[in-house]
mmCIF file of C-alpha atoms in Angstrom:
data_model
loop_
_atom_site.group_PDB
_atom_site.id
_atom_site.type_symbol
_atom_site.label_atom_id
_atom_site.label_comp_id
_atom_site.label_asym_id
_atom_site.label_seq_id
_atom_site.Cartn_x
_atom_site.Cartn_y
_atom_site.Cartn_z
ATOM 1 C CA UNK A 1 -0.708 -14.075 8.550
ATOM 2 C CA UNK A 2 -0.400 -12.532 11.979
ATOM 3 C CA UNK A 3 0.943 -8.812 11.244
ATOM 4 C CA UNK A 4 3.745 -8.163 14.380
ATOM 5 C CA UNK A 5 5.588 -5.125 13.139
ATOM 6 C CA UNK A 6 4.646 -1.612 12.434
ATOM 7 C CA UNK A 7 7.370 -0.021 9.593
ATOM 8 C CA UNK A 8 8.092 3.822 11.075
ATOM 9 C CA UNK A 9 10.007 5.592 8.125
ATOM 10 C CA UNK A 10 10.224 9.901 9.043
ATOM 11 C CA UNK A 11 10.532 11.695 5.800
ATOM 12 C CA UNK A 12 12.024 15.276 4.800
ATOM 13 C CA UNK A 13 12.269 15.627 0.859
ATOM 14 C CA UNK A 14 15.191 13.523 -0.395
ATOM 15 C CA UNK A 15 12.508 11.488 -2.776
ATOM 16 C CA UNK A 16 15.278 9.659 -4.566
ATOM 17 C CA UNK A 17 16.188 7.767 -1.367
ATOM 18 C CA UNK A 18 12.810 7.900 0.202
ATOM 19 C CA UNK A 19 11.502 6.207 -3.085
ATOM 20 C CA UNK A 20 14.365 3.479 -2.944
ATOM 21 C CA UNK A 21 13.778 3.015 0.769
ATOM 22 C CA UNK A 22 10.219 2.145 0.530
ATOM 23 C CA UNK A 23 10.474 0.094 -2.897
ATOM 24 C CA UNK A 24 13.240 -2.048 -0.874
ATOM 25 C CA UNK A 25 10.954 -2.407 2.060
ATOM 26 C CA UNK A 26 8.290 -3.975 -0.242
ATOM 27 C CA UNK A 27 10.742 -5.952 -2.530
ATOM 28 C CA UNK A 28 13.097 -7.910 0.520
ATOM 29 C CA UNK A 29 10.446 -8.251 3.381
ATOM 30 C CA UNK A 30 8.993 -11.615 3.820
ATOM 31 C CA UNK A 31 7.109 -11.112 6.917
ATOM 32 C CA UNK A 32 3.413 -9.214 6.538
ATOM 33 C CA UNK A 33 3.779 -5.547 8.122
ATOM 34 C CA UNK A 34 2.109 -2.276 8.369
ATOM 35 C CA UNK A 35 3.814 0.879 7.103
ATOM 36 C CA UNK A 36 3.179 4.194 8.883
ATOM 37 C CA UNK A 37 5.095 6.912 6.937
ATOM 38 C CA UNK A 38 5.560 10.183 8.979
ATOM 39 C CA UNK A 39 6.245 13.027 6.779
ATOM 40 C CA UNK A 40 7.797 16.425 8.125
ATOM 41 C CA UNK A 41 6.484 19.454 5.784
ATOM 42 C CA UNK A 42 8.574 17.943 2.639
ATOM 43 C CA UNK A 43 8.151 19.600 -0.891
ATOM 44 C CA UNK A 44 5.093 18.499 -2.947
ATOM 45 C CA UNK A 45 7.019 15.828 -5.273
ATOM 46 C CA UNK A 46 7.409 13.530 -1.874
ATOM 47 C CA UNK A 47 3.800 14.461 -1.245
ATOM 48 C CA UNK A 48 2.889 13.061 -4.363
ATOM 49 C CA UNK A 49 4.728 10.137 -4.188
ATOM 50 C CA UNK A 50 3.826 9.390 -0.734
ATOM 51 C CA UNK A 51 -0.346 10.119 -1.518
ATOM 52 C CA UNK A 52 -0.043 7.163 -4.324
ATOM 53 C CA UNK A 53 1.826 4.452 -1.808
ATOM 54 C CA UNK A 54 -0.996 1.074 -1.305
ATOM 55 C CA UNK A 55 -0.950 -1.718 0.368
ATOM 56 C CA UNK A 56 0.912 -4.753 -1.406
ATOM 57 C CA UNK A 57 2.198 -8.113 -0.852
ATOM 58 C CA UNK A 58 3.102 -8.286 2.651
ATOM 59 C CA UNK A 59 2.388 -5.000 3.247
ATOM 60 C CA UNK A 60 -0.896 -4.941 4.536
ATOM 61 C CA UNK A 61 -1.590 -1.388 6.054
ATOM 62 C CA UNK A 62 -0.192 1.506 5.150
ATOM 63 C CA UNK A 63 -0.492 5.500 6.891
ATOM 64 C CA UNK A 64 0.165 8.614 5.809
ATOM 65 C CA UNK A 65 0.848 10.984 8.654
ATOM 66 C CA UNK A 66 1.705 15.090 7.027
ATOM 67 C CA UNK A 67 2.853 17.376 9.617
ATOM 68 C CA UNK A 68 2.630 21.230 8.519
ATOM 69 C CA UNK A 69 5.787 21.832 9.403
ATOM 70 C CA UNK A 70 9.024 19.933 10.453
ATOM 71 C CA UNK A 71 8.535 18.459 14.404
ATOM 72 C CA UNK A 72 11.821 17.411 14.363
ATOM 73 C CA UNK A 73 12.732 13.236 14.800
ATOM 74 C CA UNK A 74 11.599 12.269 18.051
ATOM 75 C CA UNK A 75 8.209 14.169 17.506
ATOM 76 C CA UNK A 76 7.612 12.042 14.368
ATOM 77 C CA UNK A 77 8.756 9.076 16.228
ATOM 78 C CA UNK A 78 6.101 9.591 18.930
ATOM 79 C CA UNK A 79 3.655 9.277 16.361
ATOM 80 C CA UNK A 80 4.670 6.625 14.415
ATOM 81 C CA UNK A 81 4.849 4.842 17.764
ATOM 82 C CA UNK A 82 1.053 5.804 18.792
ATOM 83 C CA UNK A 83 -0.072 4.551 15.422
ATOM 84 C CA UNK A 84 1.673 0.701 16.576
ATOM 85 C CA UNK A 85 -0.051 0.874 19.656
ATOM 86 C CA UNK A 86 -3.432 1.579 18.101
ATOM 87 C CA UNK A 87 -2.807 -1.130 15.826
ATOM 88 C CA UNK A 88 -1.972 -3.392 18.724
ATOM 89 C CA UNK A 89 1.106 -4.419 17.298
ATOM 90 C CA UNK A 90 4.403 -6.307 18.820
ATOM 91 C CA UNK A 91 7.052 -4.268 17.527
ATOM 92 C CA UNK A 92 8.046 -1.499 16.176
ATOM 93 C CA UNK A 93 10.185 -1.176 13.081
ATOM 94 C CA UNK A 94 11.915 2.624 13.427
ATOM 95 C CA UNK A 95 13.608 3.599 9.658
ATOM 96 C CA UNK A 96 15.251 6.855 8.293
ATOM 97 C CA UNK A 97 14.471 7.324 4.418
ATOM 98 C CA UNK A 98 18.086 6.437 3.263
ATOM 99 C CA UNK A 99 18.095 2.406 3.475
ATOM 100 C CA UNK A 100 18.103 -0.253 0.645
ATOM 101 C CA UNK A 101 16.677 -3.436 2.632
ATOM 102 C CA UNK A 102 18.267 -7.428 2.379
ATOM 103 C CA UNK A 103 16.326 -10.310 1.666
ATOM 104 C CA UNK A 104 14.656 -11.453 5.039
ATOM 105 C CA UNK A 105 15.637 -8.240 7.534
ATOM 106 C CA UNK A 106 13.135 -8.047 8.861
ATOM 107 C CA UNK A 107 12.085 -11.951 9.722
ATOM 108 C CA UNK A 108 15.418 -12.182 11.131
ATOM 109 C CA UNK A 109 14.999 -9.139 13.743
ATOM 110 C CA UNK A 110 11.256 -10.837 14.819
ATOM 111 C CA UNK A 111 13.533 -13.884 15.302
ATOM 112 C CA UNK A 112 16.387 -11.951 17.370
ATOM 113 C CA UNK A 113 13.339 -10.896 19.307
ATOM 114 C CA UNK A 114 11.857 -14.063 19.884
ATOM 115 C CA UNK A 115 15.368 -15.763 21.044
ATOM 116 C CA UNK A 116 16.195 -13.377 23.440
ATOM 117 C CA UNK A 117 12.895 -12.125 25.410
ATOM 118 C CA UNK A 118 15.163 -9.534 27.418
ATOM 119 C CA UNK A 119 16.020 -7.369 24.395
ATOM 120 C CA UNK A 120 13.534 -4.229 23.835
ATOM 121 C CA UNK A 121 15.716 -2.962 21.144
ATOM 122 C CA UNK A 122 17.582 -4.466 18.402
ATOM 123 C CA UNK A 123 19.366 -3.405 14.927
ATOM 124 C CA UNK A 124 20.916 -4.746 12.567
ATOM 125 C CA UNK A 125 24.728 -4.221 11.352
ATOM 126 C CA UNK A 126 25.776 -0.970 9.729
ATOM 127 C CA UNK A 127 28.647 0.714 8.690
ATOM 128 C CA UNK A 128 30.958 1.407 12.397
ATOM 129 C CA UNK A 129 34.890 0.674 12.899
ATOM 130 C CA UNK A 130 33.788 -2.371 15.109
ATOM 131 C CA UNK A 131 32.005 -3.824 11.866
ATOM 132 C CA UNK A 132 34.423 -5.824 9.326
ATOM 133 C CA UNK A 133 33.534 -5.584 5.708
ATOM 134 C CA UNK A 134 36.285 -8.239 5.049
ATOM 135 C CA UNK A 135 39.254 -9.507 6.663
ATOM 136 C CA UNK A 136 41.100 -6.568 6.130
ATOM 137 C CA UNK A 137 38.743 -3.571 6.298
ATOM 138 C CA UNK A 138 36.024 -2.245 8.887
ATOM 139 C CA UNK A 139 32.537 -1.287 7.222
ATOM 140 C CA UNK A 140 33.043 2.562 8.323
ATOM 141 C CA UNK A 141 36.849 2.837 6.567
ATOM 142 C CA UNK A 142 35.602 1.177 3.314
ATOM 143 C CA UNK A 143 32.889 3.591 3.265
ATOM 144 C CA UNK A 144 35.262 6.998 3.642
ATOM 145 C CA UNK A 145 37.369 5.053 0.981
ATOM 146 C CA UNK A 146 34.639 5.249 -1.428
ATOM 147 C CA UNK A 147 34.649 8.064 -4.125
ATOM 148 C CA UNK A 148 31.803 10.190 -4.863
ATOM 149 C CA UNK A 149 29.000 8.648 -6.346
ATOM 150 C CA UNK A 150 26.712 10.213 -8.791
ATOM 151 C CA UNK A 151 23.457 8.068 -7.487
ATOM 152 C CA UNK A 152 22.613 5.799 -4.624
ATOM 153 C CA UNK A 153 22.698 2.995 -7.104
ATOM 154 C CA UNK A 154 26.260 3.471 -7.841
ATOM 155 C CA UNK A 155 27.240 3.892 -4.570
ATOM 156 C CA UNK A 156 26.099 0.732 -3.186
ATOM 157 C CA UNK A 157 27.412 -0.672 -6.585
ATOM 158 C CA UNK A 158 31.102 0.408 -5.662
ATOM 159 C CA UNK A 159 30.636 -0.057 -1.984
ATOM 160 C CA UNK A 160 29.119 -3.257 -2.309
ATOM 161 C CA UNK A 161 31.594 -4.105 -5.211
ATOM 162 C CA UNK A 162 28.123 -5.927 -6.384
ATOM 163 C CA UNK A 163 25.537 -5.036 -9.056
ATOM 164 C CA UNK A 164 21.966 -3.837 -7.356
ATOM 165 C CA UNK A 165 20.459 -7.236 -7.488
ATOM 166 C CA UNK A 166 23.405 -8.782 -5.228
ATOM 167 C CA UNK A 167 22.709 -7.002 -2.718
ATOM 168 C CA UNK A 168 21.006 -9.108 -0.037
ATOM 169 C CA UNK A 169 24.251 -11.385 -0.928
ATOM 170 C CA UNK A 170 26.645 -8.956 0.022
ATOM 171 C CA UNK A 171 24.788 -8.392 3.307
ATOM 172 C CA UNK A 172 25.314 -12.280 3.981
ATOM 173 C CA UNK A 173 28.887 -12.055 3.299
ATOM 174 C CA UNK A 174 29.013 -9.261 5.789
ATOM 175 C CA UNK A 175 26.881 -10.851 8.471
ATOM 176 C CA UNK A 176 28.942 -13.990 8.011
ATOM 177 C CA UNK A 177 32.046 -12.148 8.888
ATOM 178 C CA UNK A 178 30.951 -10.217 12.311
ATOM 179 C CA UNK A 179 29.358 -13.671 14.072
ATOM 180 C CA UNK A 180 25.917 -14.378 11.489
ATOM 181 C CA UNK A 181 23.074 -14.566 13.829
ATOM 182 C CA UNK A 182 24.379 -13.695 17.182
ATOM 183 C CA UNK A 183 23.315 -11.152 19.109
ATOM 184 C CA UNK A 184 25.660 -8.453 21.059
ATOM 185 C CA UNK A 185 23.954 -6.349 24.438
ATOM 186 C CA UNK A 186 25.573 -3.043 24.696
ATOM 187 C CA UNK A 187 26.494 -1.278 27.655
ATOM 188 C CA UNK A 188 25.648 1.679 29.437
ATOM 189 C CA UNK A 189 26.700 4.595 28.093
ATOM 190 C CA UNK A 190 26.908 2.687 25.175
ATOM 191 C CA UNK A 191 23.887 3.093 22.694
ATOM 192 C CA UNK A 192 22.301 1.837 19.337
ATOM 193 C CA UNK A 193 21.175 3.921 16.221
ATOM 194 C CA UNK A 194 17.404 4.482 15.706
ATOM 195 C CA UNK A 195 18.592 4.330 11.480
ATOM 196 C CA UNK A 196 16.993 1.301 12.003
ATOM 197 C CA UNK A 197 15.721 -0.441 14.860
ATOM 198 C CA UNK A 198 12.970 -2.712 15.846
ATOM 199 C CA UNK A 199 11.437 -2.157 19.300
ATOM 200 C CA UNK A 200 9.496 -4.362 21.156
ATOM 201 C CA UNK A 201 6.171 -2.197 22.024
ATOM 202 C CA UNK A 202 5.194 -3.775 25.306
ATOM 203 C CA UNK A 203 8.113 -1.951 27.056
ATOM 204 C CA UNK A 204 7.528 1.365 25.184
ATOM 205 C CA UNK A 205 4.104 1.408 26.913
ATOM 206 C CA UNK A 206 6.140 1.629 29.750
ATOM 207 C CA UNK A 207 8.379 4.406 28.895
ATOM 208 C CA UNK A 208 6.159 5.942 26.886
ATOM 209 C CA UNK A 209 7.944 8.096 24.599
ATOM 210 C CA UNK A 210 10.463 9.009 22.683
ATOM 211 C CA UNK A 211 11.982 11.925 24.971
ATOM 212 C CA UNK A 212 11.447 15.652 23.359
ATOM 213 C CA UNK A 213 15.015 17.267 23.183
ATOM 214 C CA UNK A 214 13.450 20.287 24.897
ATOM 215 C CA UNK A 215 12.953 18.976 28.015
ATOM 216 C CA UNK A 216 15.050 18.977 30.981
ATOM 217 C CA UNK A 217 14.574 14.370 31.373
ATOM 218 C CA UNK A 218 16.545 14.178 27.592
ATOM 219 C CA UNK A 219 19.870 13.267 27.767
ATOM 220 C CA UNK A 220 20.588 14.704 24.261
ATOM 221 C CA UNK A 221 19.699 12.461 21.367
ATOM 222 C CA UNK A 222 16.575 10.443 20.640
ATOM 223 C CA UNK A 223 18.506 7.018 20.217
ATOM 224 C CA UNK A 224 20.606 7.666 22.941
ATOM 225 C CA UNK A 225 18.158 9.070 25.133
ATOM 226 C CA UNK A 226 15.488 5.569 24.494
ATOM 227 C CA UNK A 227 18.499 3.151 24.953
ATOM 228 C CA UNK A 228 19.556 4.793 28.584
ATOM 229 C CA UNK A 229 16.123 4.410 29.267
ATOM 230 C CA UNK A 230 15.263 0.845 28.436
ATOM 231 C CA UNK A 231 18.783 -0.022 29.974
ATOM 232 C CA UNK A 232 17.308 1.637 33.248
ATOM 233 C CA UNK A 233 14.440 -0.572 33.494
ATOM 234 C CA UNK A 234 16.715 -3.710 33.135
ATOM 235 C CA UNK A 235 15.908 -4.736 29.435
ATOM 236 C CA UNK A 236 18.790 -5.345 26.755
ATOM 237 C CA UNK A 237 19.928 -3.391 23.614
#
């Protein structure tokens, strides 16, 4: 199968998540991808784990990438994003190391994509006041609602009300509720989270990069900065 999508996932210790992150990615994604992982100077048990990752199912590629010390976000975004255009690759999937994956997320982005040429950048729904988990409730306030949890599994259990293994039906039920399928352009100075977002690499070869916060050009944060910027050049978000 024709490979379109790069998986960019920037790591910093935290192996729990980063070990649920990437076990999700392989479980719930139907489409073949590479992975690129970018690691920022974590502690030697995400090494390890990290050093015994291999291809499987749909995953067809997979890169290591160890910095000595910690570049920061948009440094380890650049390079996950020179890695997709070596590979030649359509899009670009950008990930933190916190996410448990649905059935199908990725297919359906590719989709998004496909429907609406326009669009260089496009994520999925997260938690935010303008996202309903029900009729009654946004995403964000069921979330500060929540008590603390003593692992990720039981806080998606009580968030998602749902045992582990109904997850990709919850997300359903919450994509049903805030318009299914359709897709929503932003704004300027609106802007999407990078958490995770697929890009479409033929206009990053015209921006380039993700902007280093250093320099004078940012306009603060990665995300923010990469939306103005593709808003600039008359593409959607």
């Amino acid at each position: 199968m024709l490979i379109r999508t790069n998986v960019v996932i920037i790591t910093y210790n935290a192996l729990e998540y980063t070990r649920a992150t990437i076990e999700s990615l392989y479980e719930h994604t139907d489409s073949d991808f590479c992975l690129t992982v970018v690691d920022n100077h974590s502690r030697q048990d995400t090494i390890d784990y990290l050093d015994s990752l291999r291809p499987a199912a749909h995953c067809r590629k997979v890169t290591i990438i160890k910095n000595a010390d910690n570049m920061g976000v948009g440094y380890a975004y650049n390079q996950g994003q020179q890695v997709s255009f070596d590979l030649g690759v359509e899009f670009t999937a950008f990930c933190n190391n916190d996410l448990y994956f649905s059935h199908s997320w990725l297919k359906k982005l590719e989709e998004g994509m496909d429907r609406e040429r326009n669009v260089a950048m496009l994520c999925p729904l997260r938690p935010s006041a303008k996202v309903m988990y029900d009729a009654s409730i946004s995403t964000r306030d069921k979330l500060f609602q929540m008590p603390e949890a003593e692992s990720w599994q039981e806080e998606l259990r009580v968030y998602t009300g749902l045992s582990l293994g109904q997850f990709s039906e919850f997300a359903n039920r919450v994509s049903g509720a805030n318009g299914g399928n359709r897709i929503e352009k932003i704004a300027f100075p609106d802007s999407l989270s990078t958490c995770v977002c697929l890009t479409r690499n033929s206009v990053f070869r015209q921006i380039g990069y993700f902007a280093d916060p250093k320099l004078e050009q940012s306009y603060g944060g990665e995300d923010i900065d990469m939306c103005w910027l593709v808003m600039k050049l008359g593409y959607d978000c």
